[in-house]
Amino acid sequence: GIIRVFGGLNGGQSKMVLSDILLSILVGTPLVLLFAYLAWNTGRTFLSININPAVLAHPLFVGMIGGFFGLLLPSSRLNALILSRTGHVIACLQGRLTKKENGTTFRKILVCVQLSFSIIMIALITLIVDQFRFIQETDKGFDDKNTIVIKLPWEKPRVVEAFTEELRTVPGVMKADGSSYYPGIIETKYVFEVETEKGMEQLLVPMILCGYDYLNVLDIKIAKGRALSPDQVSDQYGAYIVNETAAKQFGWKGPVGKKIRGPLSGDNEAYRDGIVIGVTEDFNFATLHNPIEPVIIFLTDTNWGSQFIYAKFDAIRPNDLIQTLESKFKDQWPGQPFDWQYLD
């Protein structure tokens, strides 16, 4: 408006608009780059979100950046042209394009939309952060810190066992063992015959197949009885462990020694007879949305195998631990991708 009052030319107004745009870019660009880097690094470190840096050199991305800067000069010229051909001098000083219209209605709509969008995004981010904090701080009944889970291709159990033994020799790995289960994702239910007051009843119950050291890897507490042991030959095909919820729902006051008849393999054509040797404290083996269900735990064997390997590592570990684990994996399965996650 001041430039118009003093008879400024279109070129002067154009320079003013362009300077304003460039100043905004010079202030905003470093901040955007800083926040982008922090978000990139945080996602890679804490959420295992790996973005290929090559995307920055992709022709489409480079073309968008070039096109954005290429539009700066034409847009400033167009802005100055519109300002010079519309409006009254006094109206311009008052921030209006014409004497009659104050030109703020559309601007108010835009501001309201932008503020509403910002409030919604901030609220969503707050909810997401609260959810992450809840998951991190809730007592799930097992220790998910300093634990890596490696997904295995379907393979012979002997190969999986050999790979697990290899992991136990890696510097920084404290203990490792296999399981058929991954928290919140794998929920396998089978029909078991369970001893009750009415006799043997058929019940559909979630189950977890695992190695001898699996409960120890996740620090799942034994409330009654004992854990699986390689020193007990009968544990291979005749031992079951249940959680506290299972003991309660099955009506067991003394769960240790109760009979369970379960599947010998996934086809349900053969069964194994066994007894309960221990009861674990309840832990969240499914999503936190659902209440804890009964679960039956028993040893994996050649009929089942293990789809996941859990490796507990020392908090002070070598920097190349992941690379070493990947190398061990590639030695066993050269053509397969190394699929892993931090359990927490």
Coordinates of C-alpha atoms in Angstrom, one line a residue:
G1 CA 0.0 0.0 0.0
I2 CA 2.8 2.4 0.9
I3 CA 4.5 1.7 -2.5
R4 CA 1.3 2.4 -4.3
V5 CA 0.8 5.8 -2.5
F6 CA 4.3 6.9 -3.5
G7 CA 3.8 5.8 -7.1
G8 CA 5.9 2.7 -7.0
L9 CA 6.1 0.7 -10.2
N10 CA 5.2 -2.9 -10.8
G11 CA 8.8 -3.8 -10.7
G12 CA 9.3 -2.4 -7.3
Q13 CA 6.3 -4.3 -6.0
S14 CA 7.5 -7.5 -7.6
K15 CA 10.9 -7.1 -5.9
M16 CA 9.1 -6.6 -2.6
V17 CA 7.1 -9.8 -3.0
L18 CA 10.0 -11.8 -4.2
S19 CA 12.2 -10.6 -1.3
D20 CA 9.5 -11.6 1.1
I21 CA 9.3 -15.1 -0.4
L22 CA 13.0 -15.5 -0.4
L23 CA 13.3 -14.4 3.2
S24 CA 10.7 -16.9 4.2
I25 CA 12.5 -19.6 2.4
L26 CA 15.9 -18.7 3.9
V27 CA 14.4 -18.8 7.4
G28 CA 12.2 -21.9 6.9
T29 CA 14.4 -24.2 4.8
P30 CA 17.1 -24.8 7.6
L31 CA 14.3 -25.5 10.1
V32 CA 12.6 -27.9 7.7
L33 CA 15.9 -29.7 7.0
L34 CA 16.7 -29.9 10.7
F35 CA 13.2 -31.4 11.6
A36 CA 13.3 -33.8 8.6
Y37 CA 16.7 -35.1 9.7
L38 CA 15.6 -35.5 13.3
A39 CA 12.4 -37.3 12.2
W40 CA 14.4 -39.5 9.8
N41 CA 17.0 -40.5 12.5
T42 CA 14.3 -41.1 15.1
G43 CA 12.3 -43.3 12.8
R44 CA 15.3 -45.3 11.9
T45 CA 16.6 -45.7 15.5
F46 CA 13.4 -46.3 17.4
L47 CA 10.8 -47.5 14.9
S48 CA 13.0 -49.4 12.5
I49 CA 11.7 -47.3 9.6
N50 CA 14.4 -47.3 7.0
I51 CA 14.1 -44.8 4.1
N52 CA 16.5 -45.2 1.3
P53 CA 18.5 -41.9 0.9
A54 CA 18.5 -42.5 -2.8
V55 CA 15.0 -41.0 -2.9
L56 CA 16.5 -37.6 -2.6
A57 CA 18.2 -38.0 -5.9
H58 CA 15.2 -39.4 -7.7
P59 CA 14.3 -37.4 -10.8
L60 CA 10.7 -36.9 -9.6
F61 CA 11.9 -35.4 -6.3
V62 CA 14.5 -33.2 -7.9
G63 CA 12.0 -32.1 -10.5
M64 CA 9.5 -31.1 -7.8
I65 CA 12.1 -29.1 -5.9
G66 CA 13.3 -27.4 -9.1
G67 CA 9.7 -26.7 -10.2
F68 CA 9.0 -25.1 -6.8
F69 CA 11.9 -22.7 -7.1
G70 CA 11.1 -22.1 -10.7
L71 CA 7.6 -20.8 -9.8
L72 CA 8.9 -18.2 -7.4
L73 CA 9.7 -15.5 -10.0
P74 CA 6.5 -15.9 -12.1
S75 CA 4.4 -16.0 -8.9
S76 CA 5.9 -12.8 -7.5
R77 CA 5.4 -11.0 -10.9
L78 CA 1.8 -12.2 -11.1
N79 CA 1.2 -11.1 -7.5
A80 CA 2.5 -7.6 -8.2
L81 CA 0.4 -7.4 -11.4
I82 CA -2.8 -8.2 -9.6
L83 CA -2.0 -5.7 -6.9
S84 CA -1.3 -3.0 -9.4
R85 CA -4.4 -3.4 -11.4
T86 CA -7.0 -3.9 -8.7
G87 CA -7.9 -1.9 -5.6
H88 CA -7.8 1.7 -4.5
V89 CA -4.9 3.4 -2.9
I90 CA -6.6 4.0 0.4
A91 CA -8.1 0.5 0.3
C92 CA -4.6 -0.9 -0.2
L93 CA -3.3 1.0 2.9
Q94 CA -6.2 -0.7 4.8
G95 CA -5.3 -4.2 3.6
R96 CA -8.2 -4.4 1.1
L97 CA -8.2 -4.9 -2.7
T98 CA -11.2 -2.7 -3.3
K99 CA -13.1 0.0 -1.6
K100 CA -16.3 -2.1 -1.2
E101 CA -14.9 -5.5 -0.3
N102 CA -12.5 -6.0 2.6
G103 CA -11.2 -9.3 1.0
T104 CA -11.0 -11.1 4.3
T105 CA -13.8 -13.7 4.0
F106 CA -11.8 -16.1 1.9
R107 CA -8.7 -15.4 4.1
K108 CA -10.7 -16.2 7.2
I109 CA -11.9 -19.5 5.7
L110 CA -8.3 -20.5 4.8
V111 CA -7.0 -19.6 8.3
C112 CA -9.8 -21.5 9.9
V113 CA -9.1 -24.6 7.8
Q114 CA -5.4 -24.4 8.5
L115 CA -5.9 -24.0 12.2
S116 CA -8.4 -26.8 12.3
F117 CA -6.1 -29.1 10.4
S118 CA -3.2 -28.2 12.7
I119 CA -5.3 -28.8 15.8
I120 CA -6.4 -32.2 14.5
M121 CA -2.8 -33.2 13.6
I122 CA -1.5 -32.1 17.0
A123 CA -4.2 -34.1 18.7
L124 CA -3.5 -37.2 16.6
I125 CA 0.3 -36.9 17.3
T126 CA -0.5 -36.6 21.0
L127 CA -2.6 -39.7 20.9
I128 CA 0.0 -41.7 19.0
V129 CA 2.7 -40.6 21.5
D130 CA 0.5 -41.6 24.4
Q131 CA -0.1 -45.0 22.8
F132 CA 3.6 -45.6 22.4
R133 CA 4.3 -44.6 26.0
F134 CA 1.5 -46.9 27.2
I135 CA 2.9 -49.8 25.3
Q136 CA 6.4 -49.1 26.6
E137 CA 5.5 -48.6 30.2
T138 CA 2.7 -51.3 30.6
D139 CA 3.7 -54.4 32.4
K140 CA 3.1 -57.1 29.7
G141 CA 4.4 -59.9 31.9
F142 CA 7.6 -60.4 29.9
D143 CA 10.9 -58.5 29.4
D144 CA 11.0 -57.0 25.8
K145 CA 14.1 -54.9 26.3
N146 CA 17.3 -55.6 24.6
T147 CA 15.7 -58.4 22.5
I148 CA 15.8 -59.1 18.8
V149 CA 13.3 -61.3 17.0
I150 CA 14.4 -62.9 13.7
K151 CA 11.8 -64.3 11.4
L152 CA 12.9 -67.5 9.8
P153 CA 12.0 -69.1 6.5
W154 CA 10.2 -72.4 6.7
E155 CA 13.0 -74.9 7.2
K156 CA 13.9 -78.2 8.8
P157 CA 14.0 -78.0 12.6
R158 CA 17.6 -79.3 12.7
V159 CA 18.7 -76.3 10.6
V160 CA 16.9 -73.9 12.9
E161 CA 18.5 -75.5 15.9
A162 CA 21.9 -75.2 14.4
F163 CA 21.3 -71.6 13.6
T164 CA 20.2 -70.9 17.2
E165 CA 23.4 -72.5 18.5
E166 CA 25.4 -70.2 16.2
L167 CA 23.6 -67.1 17.6
R168 CA 24.5 -68.1 21.1
T169 CA 28.2 -67.9 20.2
V170 CA 27.9 -64.3 18.9
P171 CA 29.6 -61.7 21.2
G172 CA 27.0 -59.7 23.0
V173 CA 24.2 -62.3 22.7
M174 CA 23.4 -63.5 26.2
K175 CA 20.8 -66.2 25.3
A176 CA 18.6 -67.2 22.4
D177 CA 15.9 -69.7 21.6
G178 CA 13.1 -70.3 19.1
S179 CA 9.3 -70.1 19.2
S180 CA 6.3 -70.4 17.0
Y181 CA 4.9 -67.2 18.4
Y182 CA 5.3 -63.5 17.9
P183 CA 3.4 -61.1 20.3
G184 CA 0.1 -59.9 19.0
I185 CA 0.6 -61.5 15.5
I186 CA 0.7 -65.2 15.9
E187 CA -2.3 -66.6 17.7
T188 CA -2.6 -70.3 17.0
K189 CA -5.4 -72.2 18.6
Y190 CA -5.8 -76.0 18.7
V191 CA -8.2 -78.4 20.3
F192 CA -6.8 -79.9 23.6
E193 CA -8.4 -82.4 25.9
V194 CA -8.1 -81.0 29.4
E195 CA -8.7 -82.7 32.7
T196 CA -11.6 -81.0 34.6
E197 CA -13.9 -82.0 37.4
K198 CA -16.2 -83.5 34.7
G199 CA -13.4 -85.6 33.2
M200 CA -11.5 -84.9 30.0
E201 CA -13.1 -82.0 28.0
Q202 CA -12.2 -80.7 24.6
L203 CA -11.3 -77.0 24.6
L204 CA -10.0 -74.7 21.9
V205 CA -7.0 -73.0 23.5
P206 CA -4.1 -70.8 22.2
M207 CA -0.8 -72.5 22.3
I208 CA 2.9 -71.6 22.1
L209 CA 5.6 -73.9 20.9
C210 CA 9.1 -73.1 22.1
G211 CA 12.6 -74.3 23.0
Y212 CA 13.8 -75.1 26.5
D213 CA 15.2 -71.6 27.2
Y214 CA 12.5 -69.5 25.6
L215 CA 10.7 -68.5 28.9
N216 CA 14.1 -67.6 30.3
V217 CA 14.9 -65.4 27.3
L218 CA 11.7 -63.3 27.9
D219 CA 12.0 -63.6 31.6
I220 CA 8.5 -65.0 31.9
K221 CA 8.1 -66.0 35.6
I222 CA 7.1 -69.4 36.8
A223 CA 4.4 -69.1 39.5
K224 CA 4.1 -72.8 40.3
G225 CA 6.0 -75.9 39.4
R226 CA 9.0 -75.7 37.1
A227 CA 10.1 -74.7 33.6
L228 CA 10.9 -77.1 30.7
S229 CA 14.3 -78.7 31.2
P230 CA 16.6 -80.7 28.8
D231 CA 17.5 -82.9 31.8
Q232 CA 14.0 -84.3 31.9
V233 CA 13.5 -86.7 29.0
S234 CA 9.8 -86.8 29.6
D235 CA 9.5 -83.1 28.9
Q236 CA 10.0 -83.6 25.1
Y237 CA 6.6 -85.2 24.6
G238 CA 4.9 -85.3 28.0
A239 CA 5.1 -81.9 29.6
Y240 CA 2.9 -78.8 29.4
I241 CA 3.0 -75.4 30.9
V242 CA -0.1 -73.2 31.3
N243 CA -0.6 -69.6 32.5
E244 CA -2.6 -68.6 35.6
T245 CA -5.7 -67.7 33.5
A246 CA -5.8 -71.2 32.1
A247 CA -5.5 -72.8 35.5
K248 CA -8.3 -70.6 36.8
Q249 CA -10.6 -71.2 33.8
F250 CA -9.9 -75.0 33.8
G251 CA -11.0 -75.1 37.5
W252 CA -7.6 -76.3 38.8
K253 CA -6.8 -75.5 42.4
G254 CA -3.6 -77.6 42.1
P255 CA -2.7 -77.4 38.4
V256 CA 0.7 -79.2 38.6
G257 CA 0.1 -82.8 37.6
K258 CA -3.1 -82.2 35.7
K259 CA -3.5 -84.2 32.4
I260 CA -3.6 -82.6 29.0
R261 CA -3.9 -84.3 25.6
G262 CA -2.7 -82.2 22.8
P263 CA -1.8 -82.3 19.1
L264 CA 1.4 -84.1 18.1
S265 CA 1.6 -82.1 14.8
G266 CA -0.4 -79.4 12.9
D267 CA -2.6 -81.9 11.1
N268 CA -4.4 -83.0 14.4
E269 CA -4.1 -86.6 13.3
A270 CA -2.0 -87.7 16.3
Y271 CA -1.9 -86.6 19.9
R272 CA 0.5 -86.6 22.9
D273 CA -0.5 -87.3 26.4
G274 CA 1.2 -85.2 29.1
I275 CA 0.9 -83.5 32.4
V276 CA 1.2 -79.9 33.6
I277 CA 4.7 -79.3 35.1
G278 CA 4.4 -75.6 35.7
V279 CA 2.2 -72.5 35.7
T280 CA 3.5 -69.1 34.4
E281 CA 2.4 -65.7 35.6
D282 CA 0.0 -64.1 33.2
F283 CA 1.6 -62.3 30.3
N284 CA 0.2 -60.5 27.2
F285 CA 0.8 -62.9 24.3
A286 CA -1.9 -61.2 22.2
T287 CA -2.9 -57.6 21.6
L288 CA -3.3 -55.4 24.7
H289 CA -6.9 -54.6 23.5
N290 CA -8.0 -58.1 24.6
P291 CA -8.0 -59.6 28.1
I292 CA -5.4 -62.4 28.7
E293 CA -6.7 -65.8 27.5
P294 CA -5.6 -69.3 28.6
V295 CA -2.5 -70.5 26.9
I296 CA -0.8 -73.9 26.7
I297 CA 3.0 -74.0 26.2
F298 CA 5.0 -77.0 25.2
L299 CA 8.3 -78.0 23.5
T300 CA 8.6 -77.7 19.7
D301 CA 10.0 -80.7 17.8
T302 CA 10.6 -82.1 14.3
N303 CA 6.8 -81.9 13.6
W304 CA 6.6 -78.2 14.3
G305 CA 9.9 -76.3 14.2
S306 CA 10.3 -72.7 15.1
Q307 CA 9.4 -69.7 13.0
F308 CA 10.9 -67.0 15.2
I309 CA 14.3 -66.8 17.0
Y310 CA 14.5 -64.6 20.1
A311 CA 18.0 -63.3 21.0
K312 CA 18.6 -61.4 24.3
F313 CA 21.7 -59.2 24.0
D314 CA 23.7 -57.3 26.5
A315 CA 22.9 -53.6 26.9
I316 CA 26.6 -52.9 26.3
R317 CA 27.0 -54.7 23.0
P318 CA 29.2 -54.4 19.9
N319 CA 28.2 -51.8 17.4
D320 CA 28.2 -54.4 14.6
L321 CA 25.9 -56.9 16.4
I322 CA 23.1 -56.6 13.8
Q323 CA 25.6 -57.0 11.0
T324 CA 27.0 -60.1 12.7
L325 CA 23.6 -61.7 13.1
E326 CA 22.8 -60.9 9.5
S327 CA 26.0 -62.6 8.4
K328 CA 25.1 -65.7 10.4
F329 CA 21.7 -65.7 8.8
K330 CA 23.1 -65.3 5.3
D331 CA 25.5 -68.2 5.9
Q332 CA 22.4 -70.4 6.6
W333 CA 20.0 -68.9 4.1
P334 CA 21.9 -67.1 1.3
G335 CA 18.9 -66.3 -0.8
Q336 CA 16.6 -65.1 2.0
P337 CA 16.1 -61.5 3.3
F338 CA 17.2 -60.9 6.9
D339 CA 13.9 -60.0 8.5
W340 CA 14.3 -58.8 12.1
Q341 CA 12.8 -56.4 14.7
Y342 CA 13.5 -55.1 18.2
L343 CA 10.9 -56.8 20.4
D344 CA 10.1 -53.5 22.3

